Tab-separated table of C-alpha atoms and ligand atoms in Angstrom:
chain	number	residue	atom	x	y	z
A	1	MET	CA	9.536	11.073	-12.181
A	2	GLY	CA	6.909	14.639	-10.022
A	3	CYS	CA	4.613	12.397	-10.853
A	4	MET	CA	3.213	11.330	-7.453
A	5	THR	CA	2.814	13.354	-4.554
A	6	LEU	CA	4.385	12.166	-0.684
A	7	SER	CA	1.806	12.586	2.562
A	8	ALA	CA	3.871	13.613	5.614
A	9	ARG	CA	2.087	11.953	8.152
A	10	LYS	CA	4.853	10.835	11.001
A	11	THR	CA	6.069	12.674	13.091
A	12	ASP	CA	9.498	11.655	13.853
A	13	ILE	CA	13.910	11.887	13.235
A	14	ASP	CA	12.451	9.033	10.319
A	15	ALA	CA	9.793	11.195	8.876
A	16	VAL	CA	12.779	13.561	7.731
A	17	LYS	CA	14.543	11.060	6.567
A	18	LEU	CA	11.643	9.803	4.387
A	19	LEU	CA	11.598	13.597	2.684
A	20	ASP	CA	15.125	13.450	2.129
A	21	HIS	CA	14.367	10.841	-0.019
A	22	ALA	CA	11.441	10.743	-1.118
A	23	LEU	CA	13.208	14.112	-2.952
A	24	ALA	CA	16.482	12.554	-3.653
A	25	ASN	CA	14.160	10.360	-5.623
A	26	GLY	CA	11.654	12.771	-8.312
A	27	ILE	CA	8.941	13.317	-5.998
A	28	CYS	CA	8.407	16.944	-5.768
A	29	PHE	CA	5.295	17.971	-4.686
A	30	PHE	CA	4.362	17.350	-0.051
A	31	ASP	CA	0.786	17.625	0.767
A	32	THR	CA	0.280	18.266	4.107
A	33	ALA	CA	-2.889	19.572	6.410
A	34	GLU	CA	-3.028	21.539	9.381
A	35	MET	CA	-4.995	19.425	11.251
A	36	TYR	CA	-2.238	16.162	10.133
A	37	PRO	CA	-0.806	13.625	10.719
A	38	THR	CA	-3.316	10.938	11.566
A	39	PRO	CA	-4.854	9.513	13.528
A	40	ILE	CA	-6.544	12.821	14.228
A	41	ARG	CA	-5.484	13.584	17.603
A	42	GLU	CA	-6.076	17.236	19.330
A	43	SER	CA	-2.608	16.818	21.417
A	44	THR	CA	-0.664	16.246	17.480
A	45	TYR	CA	-2.294	19.066	15.491
A	46	GLY	CA	-0.339	20.776	13.295
A	47	SER	CA	2.790	18.214	13.786
A	48	SER	CA	2.981	17.394	10.076
A	49	GLU	CA	3.443	20.893	9.094
A	50	GLU	CA	6.202	21.038	11.987
A	51	LEU	CA	7.066	18.544	10.881
A	52	ILE	CA	8.074	19.563	7.061
A	53	GLY	CA	8.869	23.208	8.485
A	54	LYS	CA	11.744	21.945	10.103
A	55	TRP	CA	12.969	19.473	7.205
A	56	LEU	CA	12.356	22.728	5.428
A	57	ARG	CA	15.024	24.794	7.416
A	58	LYS	CA	17.479	22.288	7.817
A	59	LYS	CA	17.449	21.689	4.038
A	60	GLY	CA	17.827	25.489	3.047
A	61	GLY	CA	15.696	26.265	0.357
A	62	ARG	CA	12.228	25.204	-0.861
A	63	SER	CA	12.292	26.045	-4.383
A	64	GLU	CA	12.789	23.108	-5.941
A	65	ILE	CA	9.092	21.909	-4.073
A	66	THR	CA	5.235	21.627	-4.376
A	67	LEU	CA	4.220	22.267	-1.019
A	68	ALA	CA	0.280	21.733	0.245
A	69	THR	CA	-1.022	22.619	2.955
A	70	LYS	CA	-5.401	22.354	3.785
A	71	ALA	CA	-7.249	24.609	6.629
A	72	SER	CA	-10.457	22.134	8.104
A	73	GLY	CA	-13.396	23.196	8.235
A	74	PRO	CA	-16.941	22.478	10.520
A	75	ALA	CA	-17.117	18.989	11.684
A	76	ALA	CA	-17.756	17.735	15.118
A	77	PHE	CA	-14.567	15.618	15.172
A	78	VAL	CA	-12.072	18.667	15.884
A	79	PRO	CA	-13.713	20.603	18.276
A	80	TRP	CA	-10.323	21.932	18.793
A	81	ILE	CA	-10.075	23.898	15.713
A	82	ARG	CA	-11.950	27.302	15.683
A	83	SER	CA	-14.336	25.682	18.343
A	84	GLY	CA	-15.251	23.071	15.410
A	85	LYS	CA	-16.940	25.838	13.356
A	86	SER	CA	-14.290	26.785	11.137
A	87	ARG	CA	-16.286	27.522	8.390
A	88	HIS	CA	-14.805	29.076	5.187
A	89	ASN	CA	-15.030	32.774	6.263
A	90	ARG	CA	-12.285	35.521	6.061
A	91	ALA	CA	-11.414	35.277	9.687
A	92	ASN	CA	-10.553	32.032	9.693
A	93	LEU	CA	-9.264	31.587	6.553
A	94	ILE	CA	-6.523	34.370	6.850
A	95	SER	CA	-5.926	32.561	10.680
A	96	ALA	CA	-5.189	29.440	9.726
A	97	VAL	CA	-2.362	30.301	6.849
A	98	GLU	CA	-1.065	32.734	8.748
A	99	SER	CA	-0.401	30.090	11.863
A	100	SER	CA	0.135	26.876	8.403
A	101	LEU	CA	2.995	29.523	7.258
A	102	LYS	CA	4.500	30.100	11.015
A	103	ARG	CA	4.505	26.126	11.542
A	104	LEU	CA	5.653	25.385	7.597
A	105	GLN	CA	8.313	28.175	8.494
A	106	THR	CA	8.141	29.182	4.740
A	107	ASP	CA	6.733	32.563	3.234
A	108	TYR	CA	4.230	31.133	0.798
A	109	ILE	CA	2.156	28.613	0.283
A	110	ASP	CA	2.027	26.625	-3.018
A	111	ILE	CA	-1.488	25.423	-3.458
A	112	PHE	CA	-4.035	26.035	0.371
A	113	GLN	CA	-6.894	23.998	0.052
A	114	LEU	CA	-10.078	23.645	1.325
A	115	HIS	CA	-10.112	20.318	3.554
A	116	TRP	CA	-14.028	19.815	3.038
A	117	PRO	CA	-17.026	21.961	3.040
A	118	ASP	CA	-18.435	23.566	4.966
A	119	ARG	CA	-21.575	23.664	4.074
A	120	ALA	CA	-24.174	20.007	4.690
A	121	THR	CA	-23.494	18.137	1.543
A	122	ASN	CA	-21.821	14.242	1.185
A	123	PHE	CA	-18.802	13.187	1.994
A	124	PHE	CA	-16.256	11.569	3.744
A	125	ASN	CA	-18.258	8.345	3.860
A	126	VAL	CA	-21.323	10.163	3.197
A	127	ARG	CA	-22.700	7.810	0.169
A	128	GLY	CA	-25.945	10.404	-0.378
A	129	PHE	CA	-27.013	13.794	-0.257
A	130	LYS	CA	-29.762	14.547	1.857
A	131	VAL	CA	-31.342	17.653	1.952
A	132	PRO	CA	-30.833	19.433	4.933
A	133	LYS	CA	-33.506	20.672	6.991
A	134	LYS	CA	-31.165	23.749	8.433
A	135	ASP	CA	-28.201	24.187	6.146
A	136	LEU	CA	-25.185	25.925	7.752
A	137	THR	CA	-25.102	29.232	6.848
A	138	PHE	CA	-21.185	28.653	3.871
A	139	ASP	CA	-21.194	31.733	0.842
A	140	ILE	CA	-18.645	30.380	-2.168
A	141	GLU	CA	-18.038	34.017	-3.231
A	142	ASP	CA	-16.723	35.095	0.310
A	143	THR	CA	-14.151	31.537	0.512
A	144	LEU	CA	-13.573	33.047	-3.308
A	145	ASP	CA	-12.651	36.390	-2.629
A	146	VAL	CA	-9.961	35.859	0.772
A	147	LEU	CA	-8.294	33.141	-1.239
A	148	MET	CA	-7.295	35.716	-4.286
A	149	GLU	CA	-6.713	38.085	-1.855
A	150	LEU	CA	-4.674	35.587	-0.104
A	151	VAL	CA	-3.199	34.826	-3.438
A	152	ALA	CA	-2.473	38.527	-4.554
A	153	SER	CA	-1.268	38.984	-1.153
A	154	GLY	CA	1.842	36.188	-2.266
A	155	LYS	CA	0.856	34.418	0.826
A	156	ILE	CA	-0.666	31.472	-0.879
A	157	ARG	CA	0.108	30.632	-4.886
A	158	SER	CA	-3.072	28.973	-5.940
A	159	PHE	CA	-5.889	27.602	-4.401
A	160	GLY	CA	-7.532	24.690	-3.746
A	161	ILE	CA	-11.229	22.249	-2.721
A	162	CYS	CA	-11.281	19.185	-0.887
A	163	ASN	CA	-13.929	16.376	-0.867
A	164	GLU	CA	-16.488	18.242	-3.343
A	165	THR	CA	-19.153	17.371	-5.066
A	166	ALA	CA	-19.520	18.301	-8.891
A	167	TRP	CA	-22.332	21.325	-7.949
A	168	GLY	CA	-19.451	22.631	-5.270
A	169	ALA	CA	-16.670	22.480	-8.153
A	170	MET	CA	-18.967	23.886	-10.248
A	171	THR	CA	-20.027	27.081	-7.959
A	172	PHE	CA	-16.579	27.627	-7.409
A	173	ILE	CA	-15.775	27.786	-11.404
A	174	LYS	CA	-19.179	29.499	-12.182
A	175	ASN	CA	-17.585	32.319	-9.045
A	176	MET	CA	-13.764	32.678	-10.451
A	177	GLU	CA	-15.083	33.177	-14.063
A	178	LYS	CA	-17.495	35.627	-13.056
A	179	ARG	CA	-14.661	37.442	-11.148
A	180	ASN	CA	-12.208	37.259	-14.895
A	181	SER	CA	-9.771	35.349	-12.030
A	182	ASN	CA	-6.651	33.229	-13.734
A	183	ASP	CA	-5.985	31.809	-11.187
A	184	THR	CA	-5.548	28.370	-11.409
A	185	LEU	CA	-7.892	25.572	-8.972
A	186	ALA	CA	-7.239	22.140	-7.594
A	187	ILE	CA	-9.471	19.470	-6.803
A	188	GLN	CA	-8.265	17.160	-4.363
A	189	ASN	CA	-11.034	14.381	-3.809
A	190	PRO	CA	-10.500	10.349	-3.050
A	191	TYR	CA	-10.183	9.042	-6.051
A	192	ASN	CA	-8.963	4.639	-5.970
A	193	LEU	CA	-10.224	1.065	-7.409
A	194	LEU	CA	-12.825	0.917	-4.153
A	195	ASN	CA	-14.206	4.217	-5.311
A	196	ARG	CA	-15.356	5.736	-8.430
A	197	SER	CA	-17.063	7.659	-7.757
A	198	LEU	CA	-15.653	11.016	-9.061
A	199	GLU	CA	-16.430	9.547	-12.045
A	200	VAL	CA	-19.849	10.091	-11.698
A	201	GLY	CA	-20.122	13.604	-12.193
A	202	LEU	CA	-16.514	15.546	-11.863
A	203	SER	CA	-14.506	13.209	-13.855
A	204	GLU	CA	-16.178	15.448	-17.135
A	205	ILE	CA	-15.301	19.115	-14.624
A	206	ILE	CA	-12.219	18.181	-14.591
A	207	ALA	CA	-11.751	17.494	-18.372
A	208	ARG	CA	-13.970	20.237	-19.508
A	209	GLU	CA	-12.691	23.275	-17.162
A	210	ASP	CA	-8.893	22.006	-17.146
A	211	ILE	CA	-9.357	21.741	-13.128
A	212	THR	CA	-5.139	20.080	-11.797
A	213	PHE	CA	-6.875	16.941	-10.116
A	214	PHE	CA	-5.476	15.246	-7.082
A	215	ALA	CA	-6.536	11.620	-6.077
A	216	HIS	CA	-6.411	10.700	-2.315
A	217	SER	CA	-5.872	7.548	-1.102
A	218	PRO	CA	-5.021	5.540	-3.915
A	219	LEU	CA	-5.713	2.596	-1.634
A	220	ALA	CA	-8.335	3.081	0.415
A	221	SER	CA	-5.602	3.566	3.358
A	222	GLY	CA	-4.877	0.624	1.873
A	223	ILE	CA	-5.973	-1.959	1.715
A	224	LEU	CA	-5.369	-2.450	-2.166
A	225	THR	CA	-1.735	-3.378	-1.073
A	226	GLY	CA	-3.495	-6.963	-0.220
A	227	LYS	CA	-1.673	-7.392	2.890
A	228	TYR	CA	-5.263	-7.468	4.975
A	229	PHE	CA	-5.363	-10.825	2.425
A	230	ASN	CA	-2.572	-11.923	2.973
A	231	GLY	CA	-2.047	-11.764	6.507
A	232	SER	CA	1.107	-9.593	6.408
A	233	ALA	CA	-0.122	-6.378	7.545
A	234	LEU	CA	1.423	-5.579	11.184
A	235	ALA	CA	-0.262	-4.583	13.874
A	236	SER	CA	0.829	-1.533	13.725
A	237	SER	CA	-0.941	-1.181	9.873
A	238	ARG	CA	-3.528	1.613	9.531
A	239	LEU	CA	-6.967	-0.441	8.939
A	240	ASN	CA	-5.025	-2.865	12.287
A	241	GLN	CA	-5.400	-0.089	13.762
A	242	ASN	CA	-8.755	0.628	13.272
A	243	HIS	CA	-9.305	4.331	12.691
A	244	HIS	CA	-11.574	4.334	10.318
A	245	GLY	CA	-14.387	2.890	12.575
A	246	ASP	CA	-16.668	0.011	10.340
A	247	VAL	CA	-15.959	1.117	7.016
A	248	PHE	CA	-13.342	-0.813	6.095
A	249	LYS	CA	-15.497	-3.938	7.387
A	250	SER	CA	-18.504	-3.519	5.003
A	251	PRO	CA	-18.721	-7.392	3.029
A	252	ALA	CA	-19.501	-5.615	-0.294
A	253	LEU	CA	-15.327	-3.950	0.421
A	254	LEU	CA	-13.617	-6.715	1.341
A	255	LYS	CA	-15.356	-8.673	-1.284
A	256	ALA	CA	-14.202	-6.155	-3.782
A	257	ALA	CA	-10.860	-5.129	-2.854
A	258	GLU	CA	-10.284	-8.881	-3.049
A	259	LYS	CA	-11.192	-9.484	-6.378
A	260	TYR	CA	-9.111	-6.027	-7.320
A	261	VAL	CA	-5.883	-8.312	-5.468
A	262	THR	CA	-6.675	-11.645	-7.247
A	263	ILE	CA	-6.712	-9.943	-10.424
A	264	ALA	CA	-3.054	-8.336	-10.362
A	265	LYS	CA	-2.230	-11.951	-9.540
A	266	ASN	CA	-3.633	-13.161	-11.554
A	267	HIS	CA	-1.624	-11.239	-13.967
A	268	GLY	CA	1.630	-11.782	-12.557
A	269	ILE	CA	1.675	-7.954	-11.141
A	270	ASP	CA	1.850	-6.450	-7.699
A	271	PRO	CA	-1.328	-5.018	-6.095
A	272	THR	CA	-0.038	-2.318	-4.563
A	273	GLN	CA	1.627	-1.033	-8.192
A	274	MET	CA	-1.680	-1.574	-9.947
A	275	ALA	CA	-3.803	0.310	-7.942
A	276	ILE	CA	-1.243	3.291	-8.243
A	277	ALA	CA	-0.253	2.536	-12.249
A	278	TRP	CA	-3.948	2.172	-12.459
A	279	LEU	CA	-4.453	5.464	-11.353
A	280	LEU	CA	-1.520	7.397	-13.205
A	281	SER	CA	-3.655	5.959	-16.565
A	282	GLN	CA	-6.674	8.627	-15.933
A	283	PRO	CA	-6.436	11.339	-18.393
A	284	VAL	CA	-7.946	13.416	-15.316
A	285	VAL	CA	-5.523	12.872	-12.768
A	286	THR	CA	-3.001	15.175	-12.398
A	287	SER	CA	-1.245	13.308	-9.040
A	288	VAL	CA	-1.495	10.306	-7.206
A	289	ILE	CA	-1.382	11.324	-3.371
A	290	ILE	CA	0.611	8.030	-1.872
A	291	GLY	CA	0.525	8.039	1.609
A	292	VAL	CA	3.889	6.197	3.258
A	293	THR	CA	5.198	4.577	6.722
A	294	ASN	CA	8.490	3.488	5.144
A	295	ARG	CA	10.864	3.592	3.428
A	296	SER	CA	10.233	0.597	1.145
A	297	GLN	CA	6.432	1.039	0.851
A	298	LEU	CA	8.126	4.389	-0.508
A	299	THR	CA	10.121	3.336	-3.510
A	300	HIS	CA	7.435	-0.106	-4.060
A	301	ASN	CA	4.387	2.655	-4.774
A	302	LEU	CA	7.531	4.992	-6.738
A	303	ASN	CA	7.706	1.013	-9.192
A	304	SER	CA	4.100	2.158	-10.220
A	305	CYS	CA	5.226	3.675	-12.294
A	306	ASP	CA	7.148	1.592	-14.918
A	307	VAL	CA	3.917	-0.437	-14.718
A	308	THR	CA	1.713	-0.548	-18.036
A	309	LEU	CA	-2.137	-1.583	-17.657
A	310	THR	CA	-2.989	-4.074	-20.499
A	311	ARG	CA	-6.178	-3.941	-22.387
A	312	GLU	CA	-7.244	-6.927	-20.705
A	313	ILE	CA	-6.224	-6.250	-16.543
A	314	ILE	CA	-8.395	-2.752	-17.882
A	315	LYS	CA	-11.124	-5.449	-18.749
A	316	ASP	CA	-10.857	-6.971	-15.658
A	317	ILE	CA	-10.836	-3.843	-13.484
A	318	ASP	CA	-14.070	-2.488	-15.312
A	319	ARG	CA	-16.336	-5.768	-14.622
A	320	ILE	CA	-15.170	-5.568	-10.783
A	321	GLN	CA	-16.614	-1.943	-10.500
A	322	GLN	CA	-20.015	-3.120	-12.824
A	323	GLU	CA	-20.205	-6.112	-9.982
A	324	ILE	CA	-19.329	-4.522	-6.958
A	325	PRO	CA	-20.185	-1.187	-7.683
A	326	ASN	CA	-18.125	2.107	-5.790
A	327	PRO	CA	-18.183	-0.076	-2.090
A	328	CYS	CA	-16.227	2.447	0.242
A	329	PRO	CA	-17.849	5.765	-0.750
B	1	NAP	N1	-8.296	15.822	1.549
B	1	NAP	C1	-8.116	14.760	2.189
B	1	NAP	O1	-9.394	14.504	2.694
B	1	NAP	C2	-7.217	13.469	2.308
B	1	NAP	C3	-8.169	12.227	2.579
B	1	NAP	C4	-7.105	11.108	2.591
B	1	NAP	C5	-6.271	11.089	2.654
B	1	NAP	N2	-5.097	12.775	1.721
B	1	NAP	C6	-4.378	12.783	1.473
B	1	NAP	O2	-3.633	11.679	-0.012
B	1	NAP	C7	-1.879	11.000	1.411
B	1	NAP	C8	-2.300	9.712	1.582
B	1	NAP	O3	-4.123	8.937	1.550
B	1	NAP	P1	-4.229	7.782	2.083
B	1	NAP	O4	-2.743	7.693	3.785
B	1	NAP	O5	-5.268	7.258	2.899
B	1	NAP	O6	-3.763	6.624	1.058
B	1	NAP	P2	-3.543	5.771	1.010
B	1	NAP	O7	-2.537	4.573	-0.376
B	1	NAP	O8	-4.791	5.337	0.485
B	1	NAP	O9	-3.195	4.890	2.249
B	1	NAP	C9	-1.729	4.713	2.591
B	1	NAP	C10	-0.946	3.846	3.368
B	1	NAP	O10	-1.413	2.424	3.313
B	1	NAP	C11	-0.335	1.937	3.739
B	1	NAP	N3	0.780	1.777	2.522
B	1	NAP	C12	1.321	2.322	1.221
B	1	NAP	N4	1.762	2.018	0.233
B	1	NAP	C13	2.212	0.856	0.709
B	1	NAP	C14	2.627	-0.939	0.585
B	1	NAP	N5	3.594	-0.265	-0.847
B	1	NAP	N6	3.054	-1.683	1.138
B	1	NAP	C15	2.206	-2.139	2.377
B	1	NAP	N7	1.237	-0.903	2.721
B	1	NAP	C16	1.027	0.547	2.225
B	1	NAP	C17	0.356	2.545	4.400
B	1	NAP	O11	-0.064	2.312	5.728
B	1	NAP	P3	-0.011	1.402	6.602
B	1	NAP	O12	1.732	1.258	7.237
B	1	NAP	O13	-0.319	1.568	8.188
B	1	NAP	O14	-0.261	0.063	6.804
B	1	NAP	C18	0.249	3.850	4.309
B	1	NAP	O15	0.073	4.958	5.104
B	1	NAP	C19	-2.794	11.710	3.411
B	1	NAP	O16	-1.721	11.197	3.659
B	1	NAP	C20	-2.799	12.624	2.215
B	1	NAP	O17	-2.130	14.285	2.505
B	1	NAP	C21	-6.079	14.116	2.005
């Protein structure tokens, strides 16, 4: 199968069993980050990578696995990661790779990604672009040189950018061409029924520049499952824990999410599987990164691969997007 990615965000023995189960069921691509698990805390920094590292060691060998991780950028919400000022420069990227390799107990990372841009731009729920009065110092050419050197050294096999804008993606592509690079670039951005902003600019870049694209947050943190509307969400479910502040409380977002859940029900399919199947049917999507907290969610989500969306369902979905465009930026 291999059409999805499992993210590792649990930190206990159940997570190791979940990883075994995912692998046994055809998942071969695992995505993590130095700052995971979520919710992001100083006390758990690096734990997801450590867990994967222990799992890899126990299993022995990792040739059948594609492993992706990410280096954080600068952000006030992670003051413990290189003082919250982690520009994507030589010192920071080399230190991030070395530390991830240690935690992952491996000698190479298949896809090393920049978790977010190190310049002032719109990502992580920021809708519009504001011309910065005073920009952060950033240097994409320097970043690229280090990433290419890391590939040449064998410590990483390829690299990617996350939560990027069309300008950022094209600047990486242009500078890779300038260097006659044969490296492949991956992009990992949010893409789901409530956030199709990718289609405004990045989709064309991904298609025309032949980019590997990973869609993250396929269920918009779980709201597209419908469980928050029918009362079946547990107190421990992510949105009941309020990890995202007010982002998922917007009336437009709730209205749109409920409408997608209703479309699924009207067509006799499961809302979660409709949301994932819709992503799998998008030609720009290379892989859908699913996040699960237990085995039954994993099995349920994997079964989305067997769901085919009819033209009528797609039409209904597109009608809601026209009515309430991208309520979850
Ligand atoms: N690059 C980035 O900046 C970035 C950002 C976000 C995510 N990602 C990547 O993408 C992965 C997935 O993102 P995500 O976890 O936000 O994905 P998501 O699909 O939007 O949300 C996943 C959450 O929904 C709930 N869920 C999943 N399947 C379910 C089911 N069948 N029934 C009921 N609830 C279900 C689970 O939470 P509860 O059980 O708690 O409800 C699960 O943790 C991350 O782990 C990460 O690897 C990357």
